Short mmCIF file of C-alpha atoms and ligand atoms in Angstrom, two decimals:
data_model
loop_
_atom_site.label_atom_id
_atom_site.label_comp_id
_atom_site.label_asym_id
_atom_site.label_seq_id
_atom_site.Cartn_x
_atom_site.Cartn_y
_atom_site.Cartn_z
CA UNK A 442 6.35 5.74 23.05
CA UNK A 443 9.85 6.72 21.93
CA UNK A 444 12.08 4.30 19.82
CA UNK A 445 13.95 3.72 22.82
CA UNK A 446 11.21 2.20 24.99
CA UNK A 447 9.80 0.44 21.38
CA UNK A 448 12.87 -1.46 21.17
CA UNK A 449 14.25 -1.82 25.16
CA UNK A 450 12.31 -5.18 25.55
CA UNK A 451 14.07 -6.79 22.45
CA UNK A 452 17.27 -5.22 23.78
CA UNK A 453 16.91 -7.21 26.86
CA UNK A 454 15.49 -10.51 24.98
CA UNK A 455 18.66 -10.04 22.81
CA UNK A 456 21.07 -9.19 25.89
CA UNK A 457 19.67 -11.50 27.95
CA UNK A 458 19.36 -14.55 25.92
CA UNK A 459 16.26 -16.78 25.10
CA UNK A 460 15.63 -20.51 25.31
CA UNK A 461 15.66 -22.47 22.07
CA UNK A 462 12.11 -24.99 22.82
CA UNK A 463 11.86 -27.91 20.71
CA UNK A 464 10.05 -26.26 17.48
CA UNK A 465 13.15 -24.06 17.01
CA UNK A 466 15.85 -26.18 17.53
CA UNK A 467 14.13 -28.55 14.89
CA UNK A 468 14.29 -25.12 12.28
CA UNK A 469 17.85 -25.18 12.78
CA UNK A 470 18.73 -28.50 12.33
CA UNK A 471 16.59 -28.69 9.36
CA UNK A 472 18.58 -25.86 8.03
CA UNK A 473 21.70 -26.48 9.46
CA UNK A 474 23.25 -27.11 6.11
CA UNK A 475 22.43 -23.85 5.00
CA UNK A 476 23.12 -21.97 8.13
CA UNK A 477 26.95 -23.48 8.39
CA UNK A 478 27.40 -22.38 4.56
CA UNK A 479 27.72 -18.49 6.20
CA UNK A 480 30.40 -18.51 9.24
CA UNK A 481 28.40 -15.00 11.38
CA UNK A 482 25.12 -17.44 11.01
CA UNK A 483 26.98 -20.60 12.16
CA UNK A 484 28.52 -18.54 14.84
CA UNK A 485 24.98 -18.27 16.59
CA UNK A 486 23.22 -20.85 15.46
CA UNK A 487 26.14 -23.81 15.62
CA UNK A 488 27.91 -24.94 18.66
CA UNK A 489 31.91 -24.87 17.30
CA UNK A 490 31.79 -27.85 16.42
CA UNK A 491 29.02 -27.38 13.63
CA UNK A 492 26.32 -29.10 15.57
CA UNK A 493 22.61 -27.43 15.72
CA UNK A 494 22.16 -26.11 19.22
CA UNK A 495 19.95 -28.69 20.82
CA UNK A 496 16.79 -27.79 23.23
CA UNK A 497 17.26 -25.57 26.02
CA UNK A 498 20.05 -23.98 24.95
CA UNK A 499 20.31 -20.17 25.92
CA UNK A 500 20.79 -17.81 22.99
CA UNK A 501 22.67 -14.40 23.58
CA UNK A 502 23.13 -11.82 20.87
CA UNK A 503 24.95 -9.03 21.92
CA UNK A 504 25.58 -7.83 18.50
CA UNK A 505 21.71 -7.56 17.82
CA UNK A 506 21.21 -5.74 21.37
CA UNK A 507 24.31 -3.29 20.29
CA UNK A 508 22.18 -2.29 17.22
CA UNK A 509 18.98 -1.85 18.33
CA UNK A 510 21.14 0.25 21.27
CA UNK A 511 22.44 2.13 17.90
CA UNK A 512 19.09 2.29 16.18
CA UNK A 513 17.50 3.68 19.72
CA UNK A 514 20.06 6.27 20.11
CA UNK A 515 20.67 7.45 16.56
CA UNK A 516 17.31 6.76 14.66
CA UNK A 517 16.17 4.66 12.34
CA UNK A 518 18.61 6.47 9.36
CA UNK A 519 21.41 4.05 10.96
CA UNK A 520 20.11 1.28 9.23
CA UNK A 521 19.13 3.02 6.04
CA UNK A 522 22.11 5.37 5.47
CA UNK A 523 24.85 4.56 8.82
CA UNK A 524 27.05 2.66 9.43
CA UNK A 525 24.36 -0.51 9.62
CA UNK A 526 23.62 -0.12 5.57
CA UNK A 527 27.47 -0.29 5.13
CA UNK A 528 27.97 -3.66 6.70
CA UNK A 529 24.55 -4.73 5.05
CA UNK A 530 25.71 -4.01 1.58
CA UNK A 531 29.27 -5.79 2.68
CA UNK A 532 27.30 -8.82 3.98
CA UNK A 533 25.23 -8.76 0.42
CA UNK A 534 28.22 -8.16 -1.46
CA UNK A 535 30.45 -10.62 -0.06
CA UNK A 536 28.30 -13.37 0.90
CA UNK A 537 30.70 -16.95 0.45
CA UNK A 538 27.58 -18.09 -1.53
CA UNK A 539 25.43 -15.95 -4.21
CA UNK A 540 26.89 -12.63 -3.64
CA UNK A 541 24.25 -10.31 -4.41
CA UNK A 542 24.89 -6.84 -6.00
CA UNK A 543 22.78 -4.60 -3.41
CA UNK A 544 24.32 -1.21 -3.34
CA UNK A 545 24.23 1.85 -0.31
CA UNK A 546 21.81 3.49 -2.45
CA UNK A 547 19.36 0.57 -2.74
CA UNK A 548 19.09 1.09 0.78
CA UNK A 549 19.17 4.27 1.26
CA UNK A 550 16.38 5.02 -1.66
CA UNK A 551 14.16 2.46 0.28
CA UNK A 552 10.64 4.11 1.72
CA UNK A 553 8.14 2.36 3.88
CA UNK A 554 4.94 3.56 1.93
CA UNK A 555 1.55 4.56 3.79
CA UNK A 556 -1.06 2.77 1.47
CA UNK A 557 -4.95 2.99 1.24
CA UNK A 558 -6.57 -0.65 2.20
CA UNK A 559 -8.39 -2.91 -0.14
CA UNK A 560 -12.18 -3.44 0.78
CA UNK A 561 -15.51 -5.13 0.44
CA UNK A 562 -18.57 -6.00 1.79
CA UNK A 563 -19.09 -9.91 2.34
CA UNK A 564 -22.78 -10.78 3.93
CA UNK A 565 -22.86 -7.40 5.46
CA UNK A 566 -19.26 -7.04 6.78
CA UNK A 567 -16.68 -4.85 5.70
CA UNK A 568 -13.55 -6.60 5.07
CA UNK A 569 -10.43 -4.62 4.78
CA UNK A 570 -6.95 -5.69 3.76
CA UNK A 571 -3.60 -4.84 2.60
CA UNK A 572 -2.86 -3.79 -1.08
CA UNK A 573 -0.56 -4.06 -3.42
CA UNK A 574 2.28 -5.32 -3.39
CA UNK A 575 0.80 -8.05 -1.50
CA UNK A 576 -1.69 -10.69 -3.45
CA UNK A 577 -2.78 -11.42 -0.29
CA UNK A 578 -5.87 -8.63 0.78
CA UNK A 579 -7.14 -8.48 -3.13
CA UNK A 580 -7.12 -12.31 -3.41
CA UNK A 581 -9.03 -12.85 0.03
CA UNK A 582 -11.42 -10.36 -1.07
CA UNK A 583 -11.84 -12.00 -4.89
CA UNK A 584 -12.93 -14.81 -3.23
CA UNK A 585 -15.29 -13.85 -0.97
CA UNK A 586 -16.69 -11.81 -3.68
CA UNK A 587 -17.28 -15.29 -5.45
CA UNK A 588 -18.42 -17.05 -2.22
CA UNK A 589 -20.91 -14.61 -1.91
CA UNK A 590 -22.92 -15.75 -4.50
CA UNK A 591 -23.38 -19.58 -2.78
CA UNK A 592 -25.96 -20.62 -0.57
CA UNK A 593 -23.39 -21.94 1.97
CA UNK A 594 -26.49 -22.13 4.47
CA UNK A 595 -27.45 -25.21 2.07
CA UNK A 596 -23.70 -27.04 2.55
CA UNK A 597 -22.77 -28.23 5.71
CA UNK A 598 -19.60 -27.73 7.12
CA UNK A 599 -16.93 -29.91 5.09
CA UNK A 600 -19.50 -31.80 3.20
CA UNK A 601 -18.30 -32.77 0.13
CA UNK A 602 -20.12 -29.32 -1.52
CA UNK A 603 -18.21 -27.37 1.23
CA UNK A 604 -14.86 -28.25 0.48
CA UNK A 605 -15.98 -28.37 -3.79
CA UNK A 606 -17.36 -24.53 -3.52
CA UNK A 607 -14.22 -23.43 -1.44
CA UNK A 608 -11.60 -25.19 -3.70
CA UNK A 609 -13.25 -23.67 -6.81
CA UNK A 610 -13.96 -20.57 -5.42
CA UNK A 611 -10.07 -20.68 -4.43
CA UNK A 612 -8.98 -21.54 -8.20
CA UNK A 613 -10.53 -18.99 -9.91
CA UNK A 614 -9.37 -16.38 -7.68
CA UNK A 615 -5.93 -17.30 -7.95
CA UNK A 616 -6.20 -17.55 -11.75
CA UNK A 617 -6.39 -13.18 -11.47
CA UNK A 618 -3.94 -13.21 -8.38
CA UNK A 619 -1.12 -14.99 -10.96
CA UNK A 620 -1.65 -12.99 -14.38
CA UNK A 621 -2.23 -9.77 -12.62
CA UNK A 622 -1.42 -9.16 -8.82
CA UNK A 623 2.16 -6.91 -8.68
CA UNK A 624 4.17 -3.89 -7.40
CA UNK A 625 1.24 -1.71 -8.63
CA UNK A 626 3.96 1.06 -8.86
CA UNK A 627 5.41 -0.74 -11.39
CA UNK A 628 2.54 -2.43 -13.82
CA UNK A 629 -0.95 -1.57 -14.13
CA UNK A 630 -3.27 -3.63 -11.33
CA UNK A 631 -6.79 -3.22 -11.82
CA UNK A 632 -7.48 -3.68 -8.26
CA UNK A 633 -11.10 -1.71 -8.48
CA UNK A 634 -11.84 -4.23 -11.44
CA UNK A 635 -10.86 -7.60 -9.65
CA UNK A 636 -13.49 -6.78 -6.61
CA UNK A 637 -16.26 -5.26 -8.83
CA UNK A 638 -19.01 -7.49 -7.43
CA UNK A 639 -20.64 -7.55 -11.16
CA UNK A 640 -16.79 -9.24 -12.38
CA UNK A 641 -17.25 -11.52 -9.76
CA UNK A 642 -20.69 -12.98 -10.90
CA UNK A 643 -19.11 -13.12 -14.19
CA UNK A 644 -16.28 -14.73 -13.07
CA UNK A 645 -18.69 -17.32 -10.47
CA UNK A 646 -20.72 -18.35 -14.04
CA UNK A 647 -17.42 -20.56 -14.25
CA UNK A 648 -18.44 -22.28 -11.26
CA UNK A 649 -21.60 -23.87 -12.75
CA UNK A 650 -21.47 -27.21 -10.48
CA UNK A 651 -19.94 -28.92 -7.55
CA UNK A 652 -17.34 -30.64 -10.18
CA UNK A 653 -14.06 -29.14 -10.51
CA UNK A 654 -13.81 -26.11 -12.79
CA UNK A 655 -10.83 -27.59 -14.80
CA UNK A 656 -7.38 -25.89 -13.58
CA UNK A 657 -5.54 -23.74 -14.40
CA UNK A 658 -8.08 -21.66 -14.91
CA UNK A 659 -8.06 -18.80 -17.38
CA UNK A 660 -7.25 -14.93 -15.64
CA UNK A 661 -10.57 -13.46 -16.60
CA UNK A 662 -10.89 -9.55 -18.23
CA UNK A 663 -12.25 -7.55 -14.94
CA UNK A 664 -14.04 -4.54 -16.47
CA UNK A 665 -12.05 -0.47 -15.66
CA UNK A 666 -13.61 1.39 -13.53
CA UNK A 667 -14.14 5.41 -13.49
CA UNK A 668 -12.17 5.65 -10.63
CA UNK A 669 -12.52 8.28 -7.70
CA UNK A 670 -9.75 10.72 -6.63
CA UNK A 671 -6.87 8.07 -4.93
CA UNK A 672 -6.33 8.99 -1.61
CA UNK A 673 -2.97 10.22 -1.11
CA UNK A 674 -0.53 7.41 -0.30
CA UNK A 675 1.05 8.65 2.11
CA UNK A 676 6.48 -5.65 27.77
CA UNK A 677 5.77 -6.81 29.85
CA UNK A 678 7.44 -10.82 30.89
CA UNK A 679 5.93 -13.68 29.69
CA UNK A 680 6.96 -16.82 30.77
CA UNK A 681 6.37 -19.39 28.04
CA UNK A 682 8.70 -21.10 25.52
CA UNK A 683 9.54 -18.87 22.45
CA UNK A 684 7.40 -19.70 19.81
CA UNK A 685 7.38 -17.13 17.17
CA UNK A 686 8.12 -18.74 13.84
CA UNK A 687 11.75 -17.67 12.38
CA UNK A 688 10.45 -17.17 8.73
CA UNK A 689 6.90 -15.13 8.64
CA UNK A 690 4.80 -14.10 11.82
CA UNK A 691 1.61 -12.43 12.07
CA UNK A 692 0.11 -11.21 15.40
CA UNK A 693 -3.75 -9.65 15.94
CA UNK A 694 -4.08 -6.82 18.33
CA UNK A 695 -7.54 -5.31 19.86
CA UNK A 696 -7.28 -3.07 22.54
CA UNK A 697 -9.40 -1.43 25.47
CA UNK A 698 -10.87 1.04 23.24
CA UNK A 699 -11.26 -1.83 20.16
CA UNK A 700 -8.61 -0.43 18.06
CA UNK A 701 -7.86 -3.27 15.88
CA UNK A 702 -3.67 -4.31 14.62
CA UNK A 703 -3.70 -7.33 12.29
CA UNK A 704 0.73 -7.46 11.36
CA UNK A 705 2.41 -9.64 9.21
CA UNK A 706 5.97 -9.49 8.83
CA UNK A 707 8.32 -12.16 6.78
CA UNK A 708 11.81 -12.70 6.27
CA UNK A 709 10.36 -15.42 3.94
CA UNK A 710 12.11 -18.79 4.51
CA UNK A 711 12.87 -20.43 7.71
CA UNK A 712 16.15 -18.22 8.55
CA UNK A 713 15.58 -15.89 5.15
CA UNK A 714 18.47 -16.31 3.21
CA UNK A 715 20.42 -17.63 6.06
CA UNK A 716 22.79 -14.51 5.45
CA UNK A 717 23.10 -13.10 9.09
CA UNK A 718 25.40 -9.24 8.79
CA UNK A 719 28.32 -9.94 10.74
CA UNK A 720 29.07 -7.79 13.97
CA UNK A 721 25.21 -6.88 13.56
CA UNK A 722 23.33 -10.08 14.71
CA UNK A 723 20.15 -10.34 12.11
CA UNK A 724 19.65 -12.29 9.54
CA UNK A 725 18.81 -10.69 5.87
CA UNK A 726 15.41 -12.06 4.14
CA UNK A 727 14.99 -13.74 0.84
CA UNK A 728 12.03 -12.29 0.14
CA UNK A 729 13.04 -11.91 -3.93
CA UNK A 730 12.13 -15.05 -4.13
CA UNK A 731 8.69 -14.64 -4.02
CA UNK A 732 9.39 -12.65 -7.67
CA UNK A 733 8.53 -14.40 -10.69
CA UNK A 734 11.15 -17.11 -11.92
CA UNK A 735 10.67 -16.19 -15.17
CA UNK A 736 10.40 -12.61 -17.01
CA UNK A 737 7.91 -14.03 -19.71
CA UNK A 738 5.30 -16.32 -20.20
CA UNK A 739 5.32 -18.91 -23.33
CA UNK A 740 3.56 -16.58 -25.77
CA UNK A 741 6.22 -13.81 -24.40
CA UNK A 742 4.05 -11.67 -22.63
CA UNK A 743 5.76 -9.71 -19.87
CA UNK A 744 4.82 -11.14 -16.61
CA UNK A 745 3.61 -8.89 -14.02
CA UNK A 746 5.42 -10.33 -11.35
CA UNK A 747 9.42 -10.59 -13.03
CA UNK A 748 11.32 -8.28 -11.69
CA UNK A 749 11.41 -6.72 -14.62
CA UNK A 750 8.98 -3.71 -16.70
CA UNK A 751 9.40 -0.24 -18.33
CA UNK A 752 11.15 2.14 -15.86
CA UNK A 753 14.44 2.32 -14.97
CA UNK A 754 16.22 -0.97 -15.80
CA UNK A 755 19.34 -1.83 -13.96
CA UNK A 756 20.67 -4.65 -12.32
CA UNK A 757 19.79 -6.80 -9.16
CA UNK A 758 20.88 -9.86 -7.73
CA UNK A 759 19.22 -11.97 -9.97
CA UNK A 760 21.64 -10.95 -12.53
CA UNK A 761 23.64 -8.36 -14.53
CA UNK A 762 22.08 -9.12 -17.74
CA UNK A 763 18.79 -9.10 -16.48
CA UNK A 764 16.67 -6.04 -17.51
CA UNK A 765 16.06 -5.83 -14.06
CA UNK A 766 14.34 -2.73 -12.19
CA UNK A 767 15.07 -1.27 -8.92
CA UNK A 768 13.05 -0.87 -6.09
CA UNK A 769 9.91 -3.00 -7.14
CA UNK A 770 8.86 -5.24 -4.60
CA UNK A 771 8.11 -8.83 -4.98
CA UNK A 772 4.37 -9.65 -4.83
CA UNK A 773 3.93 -11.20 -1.93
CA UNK A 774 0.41 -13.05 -0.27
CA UNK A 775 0.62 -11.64 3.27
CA UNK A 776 -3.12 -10.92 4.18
CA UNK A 777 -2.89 -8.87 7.44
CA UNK A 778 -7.08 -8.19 7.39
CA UNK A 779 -9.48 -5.92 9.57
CA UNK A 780 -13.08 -6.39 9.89
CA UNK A 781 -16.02 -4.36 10.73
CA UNK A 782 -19.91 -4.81 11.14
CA UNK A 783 -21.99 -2.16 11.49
CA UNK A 784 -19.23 -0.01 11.59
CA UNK A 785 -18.23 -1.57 14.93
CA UNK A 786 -14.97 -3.59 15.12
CA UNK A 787 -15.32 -7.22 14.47
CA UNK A 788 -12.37 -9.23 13.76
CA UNK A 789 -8.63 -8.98 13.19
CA UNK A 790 -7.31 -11.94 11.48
CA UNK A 791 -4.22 -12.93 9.45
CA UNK A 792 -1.47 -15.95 9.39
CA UNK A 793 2.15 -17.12 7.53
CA UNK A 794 2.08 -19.61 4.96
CA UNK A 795 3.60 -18.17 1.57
CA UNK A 796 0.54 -18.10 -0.91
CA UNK A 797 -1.52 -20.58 1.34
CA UNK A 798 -2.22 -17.62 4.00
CA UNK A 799 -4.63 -16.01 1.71
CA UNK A 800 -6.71 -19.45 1.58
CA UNK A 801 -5.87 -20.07 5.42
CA UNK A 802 -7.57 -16.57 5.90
CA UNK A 803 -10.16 -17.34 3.53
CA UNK A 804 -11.48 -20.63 5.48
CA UNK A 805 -11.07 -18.66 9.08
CA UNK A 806 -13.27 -15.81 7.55
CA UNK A 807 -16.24 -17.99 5.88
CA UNK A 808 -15.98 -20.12 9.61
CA UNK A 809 -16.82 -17.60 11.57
CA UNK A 810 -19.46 -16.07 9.27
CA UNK A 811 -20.73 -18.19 7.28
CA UNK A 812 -20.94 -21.01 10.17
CA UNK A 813 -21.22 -18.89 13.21
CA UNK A 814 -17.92 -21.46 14.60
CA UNK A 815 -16.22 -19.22 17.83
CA UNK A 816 -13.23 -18.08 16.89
CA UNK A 817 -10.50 -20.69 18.31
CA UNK A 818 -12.81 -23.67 16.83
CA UNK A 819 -12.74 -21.40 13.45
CA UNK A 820 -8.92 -21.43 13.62
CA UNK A 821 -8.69 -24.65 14.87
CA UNK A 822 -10.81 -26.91 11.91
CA UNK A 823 -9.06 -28.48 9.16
CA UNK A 824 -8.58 -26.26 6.24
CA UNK A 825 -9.28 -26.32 2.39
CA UNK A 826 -6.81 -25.04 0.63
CA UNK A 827 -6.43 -24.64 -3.07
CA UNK A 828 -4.21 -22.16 -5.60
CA UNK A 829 -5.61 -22.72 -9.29
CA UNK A 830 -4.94 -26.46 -8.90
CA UNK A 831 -5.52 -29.50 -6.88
CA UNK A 832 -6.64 -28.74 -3.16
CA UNK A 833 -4.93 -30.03 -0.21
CA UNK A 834 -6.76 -30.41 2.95
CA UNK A 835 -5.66 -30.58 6.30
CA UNK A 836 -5.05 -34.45 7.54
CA UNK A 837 -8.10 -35.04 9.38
CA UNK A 838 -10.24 -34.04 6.10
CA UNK A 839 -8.25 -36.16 4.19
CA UNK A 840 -10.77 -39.30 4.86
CA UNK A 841 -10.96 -42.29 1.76
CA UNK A 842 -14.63 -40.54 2.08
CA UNK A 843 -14.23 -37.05 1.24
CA UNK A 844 -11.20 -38.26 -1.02
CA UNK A 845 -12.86 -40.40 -3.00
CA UNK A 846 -15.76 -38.32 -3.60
CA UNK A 847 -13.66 -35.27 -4.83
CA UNK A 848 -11.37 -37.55 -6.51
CA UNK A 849 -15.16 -38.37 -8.63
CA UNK A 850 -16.23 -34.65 -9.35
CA UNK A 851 -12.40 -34.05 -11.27
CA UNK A 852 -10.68 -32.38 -8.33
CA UNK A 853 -6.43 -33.85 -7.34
CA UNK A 854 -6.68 -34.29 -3.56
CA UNK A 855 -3.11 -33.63 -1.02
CA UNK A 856 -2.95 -33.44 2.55
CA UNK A 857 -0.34 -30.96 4.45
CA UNK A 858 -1.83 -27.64 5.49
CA UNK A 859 0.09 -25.91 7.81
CA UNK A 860 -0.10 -21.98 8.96
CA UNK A 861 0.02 -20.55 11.98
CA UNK A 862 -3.56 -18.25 11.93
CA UNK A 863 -4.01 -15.57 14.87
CA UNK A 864 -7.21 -13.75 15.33
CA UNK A 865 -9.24 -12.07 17.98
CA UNK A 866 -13.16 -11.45 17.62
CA UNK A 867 -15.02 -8.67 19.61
CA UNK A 868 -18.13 -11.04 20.72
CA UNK A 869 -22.09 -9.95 20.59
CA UNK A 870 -21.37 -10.02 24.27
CA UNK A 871 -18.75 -7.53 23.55
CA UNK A 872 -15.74 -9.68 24.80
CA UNK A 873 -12.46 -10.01 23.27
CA UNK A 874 -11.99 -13.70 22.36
CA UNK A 875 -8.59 -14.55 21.47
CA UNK A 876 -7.55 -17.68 19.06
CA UNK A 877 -3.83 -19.03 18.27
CA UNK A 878 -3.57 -21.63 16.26
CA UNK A 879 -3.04 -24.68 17.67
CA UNK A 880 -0.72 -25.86 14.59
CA UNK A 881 2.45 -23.57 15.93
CA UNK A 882 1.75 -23.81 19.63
CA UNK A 883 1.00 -19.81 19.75
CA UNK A 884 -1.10 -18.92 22.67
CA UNK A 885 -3.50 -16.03 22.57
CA UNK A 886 -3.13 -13.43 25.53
CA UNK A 887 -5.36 -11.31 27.52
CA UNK A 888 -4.62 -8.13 29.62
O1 DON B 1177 5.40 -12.41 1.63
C1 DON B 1177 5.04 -13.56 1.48
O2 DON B 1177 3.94 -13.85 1.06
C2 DON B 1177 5.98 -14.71 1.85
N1 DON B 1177 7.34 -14.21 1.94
C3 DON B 1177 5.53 -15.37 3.10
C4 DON B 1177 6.41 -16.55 3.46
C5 DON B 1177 5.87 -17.37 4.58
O3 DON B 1177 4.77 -17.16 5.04
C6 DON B 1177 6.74 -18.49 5.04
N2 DON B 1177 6.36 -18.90 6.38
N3 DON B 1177 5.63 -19.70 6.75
#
């Protein structure tokens, strides 16, 4: 399909005007503070008197149909090197709050890279995911890697040695995913190292019990491996209320012909950085923030996710002094993932969440296989989530029961999962079932 036909049903969305439901008009008056702070965001988000638009409210946004119109006629280098970039970089530059220093060329020098997936084998299936700079498909696969090596057969389904094995498994994954996991074009990851399945049984000795391995756990030493050559990097209507989430979305696509799509895309917070380019009609991410705070840690080691390293420093946003480099990308934990068994499509699966996806993932993935659940009850059962420190679990886990026994084996209990999880299976029947998760009100679609 040409760009044109690509982008005509968000031209008409845009042109046309949607429906705010009662999720999104709660977003924006959550944020409204934020969102009246920048006059082009107020103006579409704001009645004129600075009120939140309530429910039911039809949104038009001419200015975002007029550039996709743009975009369709002239090509994507509009937004990269046109006329769009300029009133980007004006919209950075001049911003009433924390004006940021993005320049043409930052834009322009931007590249969408073609990377090679992460992989490995858990019980037989072949997992893929998405690399570097994401935490997210190394991370998933760390742990299942370390799940591997449990009898889960033994634990029923969140018993008390369920949720134990998944929070520690969790901990001592994210113990590599925090020292190591960055823009790999930037500092060294070891990505062949962290999924060797003999540094996983290594790193699963920590795990001797059901009690809490104490957090934070230490980033272990994952062995370098001879490596092989790389490979070269290189509408219909629908008439429901609009539920796609305004920060990060991820949607799961098998087709006729079981070609699998498993997207994640994220403008980070709930309205990114609530900068929207005037005269353009989209809003500008704040996905920097998902950079390291700080450039060392307390022994002043560099830390692999600053925005910060050898080549090329200059300045960014985060400020002039800053021995800052451009172009890396923040690390981020989006876990878009792909599975196969027996060659055969199985299972495309991801979610939002910041860093939780990878452990929202995580529990959807040992569900299905580890406890045969069909996919919607899969997405659909409280989750255990943990990130090198206390777990939270998913209200209706959070009984004085389970509590109070993980409370005795060392581990600091929270409830508040959220994450919005979208997957579709190809059944042994060889049926597409479709789950959304029922946490977001998404709806899974057949057709
Ligand atoms: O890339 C990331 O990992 C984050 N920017 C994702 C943020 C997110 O999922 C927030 N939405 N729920």
């Amino acid at each position: 399909m040409s760009l044109e036909e690509v982008l005509q049903p968000a031209i008409d969305l845009a042109r046309d005007g949607y429906t705010i439901d009662s999720y999104f008009s709660e977003q924006i008056a959550d944020n409204a503070e934020r969102i009246a702070m920048f006059p082009a965001t107020a103006a579409l988000y704001l009645d004129p008197d600075g009120n939140p638009w309530p429910e039911g409210t039809v949104i038009v946004n001419d200015d975002l149909a007029n550039t996709f119109e743009l975009i369709a006629s002239d090509g994507i280098s509009v937004f990269y090197e046109g006329e769009i970039a300029a009133d980007i970089v004006d919209a950075v530059q001049n911003a009433p709050v924390n004006p940021g220093m993005m320049e043409l060329n930052d834009l322009a020098n931007y590249r969408a890279v073609r990377r090679q997936p992460v992989t490995t084998n858990y019980r037989g299936y072949d997992v893929y995911g998405m690399n570097m700079p994401t935490s997210g498909g190394t991370t998933l696969m760390m742990m299942l890697n370390l799940l591997e090596g449990f009898d889960m057969e033994n634990m029923e389904w969140g018993s008390l040695d369920m949720v134990s094995t998944l929070a520690n498994v969790q901990n001592v994954a994210f113990a590599d995913r925090n020292q190591y996991m960055a823009d790999a074009d930037f500092v060294d990851v070891n990505v062949d190292g962290l999924l060797d399945k003999a540094y996983a049984r290594e790193r699963r000795s920590l795990i001797q019990s059901f009690s809490a391995v104490s957090t934070p756990v230490d980033p272990g030493q994952p062995p370098v491996i001879e490596l092989e050559e790389a490979a070269e990097e290189t509408s219909y209507a629908i008439d429901w209320d609009d539920t796609e989430s305004t920060s990060t979305t991820h949607f799961s696509i098998v087709d006729k012909d079981r070609n699998m799509v498993s997207v994640t895309t994220t403008i980070e917070l709930l309205f990114g950085s609530a900068v929207l380019v005037p005269g353009r009609g989209f809003l500008l991410n704040n996905e920097l923030t998902d950079f390291s705070f700080a450039f060392e840690d307390e022994q002043g080691n560099s830390i692999a996710n600053a925005p910060t390293g050898e080549r090329a420093p200059r300045r960014t946003a985060l400020g002039e002094d800053a021995a800052t480099e451009g172009g890396k990308r923040p690390r981020s934990s989006m876990a878009p993932t792909l599975i196969l068994h027996n060659g055969t499509p199985f299972m495309a699966v991801g979610s939002p969440g910041g860093s939780r996806i990878i452990g929202y993932v995580f529990n959807v993935i040992v569900n299905v296989i580890d406890y045969e659940l069909d996919i919607q009850s899969a997405v659909n059962v409280p989750r255990i989530v943990a990130r090198n420190g206390g777990i939270t679990l998913d209200t209706e886990l959070f009984t004085l029961e389970l509590t109070g026994g993980l409370t005795a084996r060392g581990f600091s209990v929270s409830d508040g999962n959220t994450g919005s999880v979208q997957a579709v299976l190809v059944g042994p029947d060889g049926l597409l079932y479709g789950a959304a998760d029922p946490r977001r009100q998404g709806v899974a679609l057949g057709h």
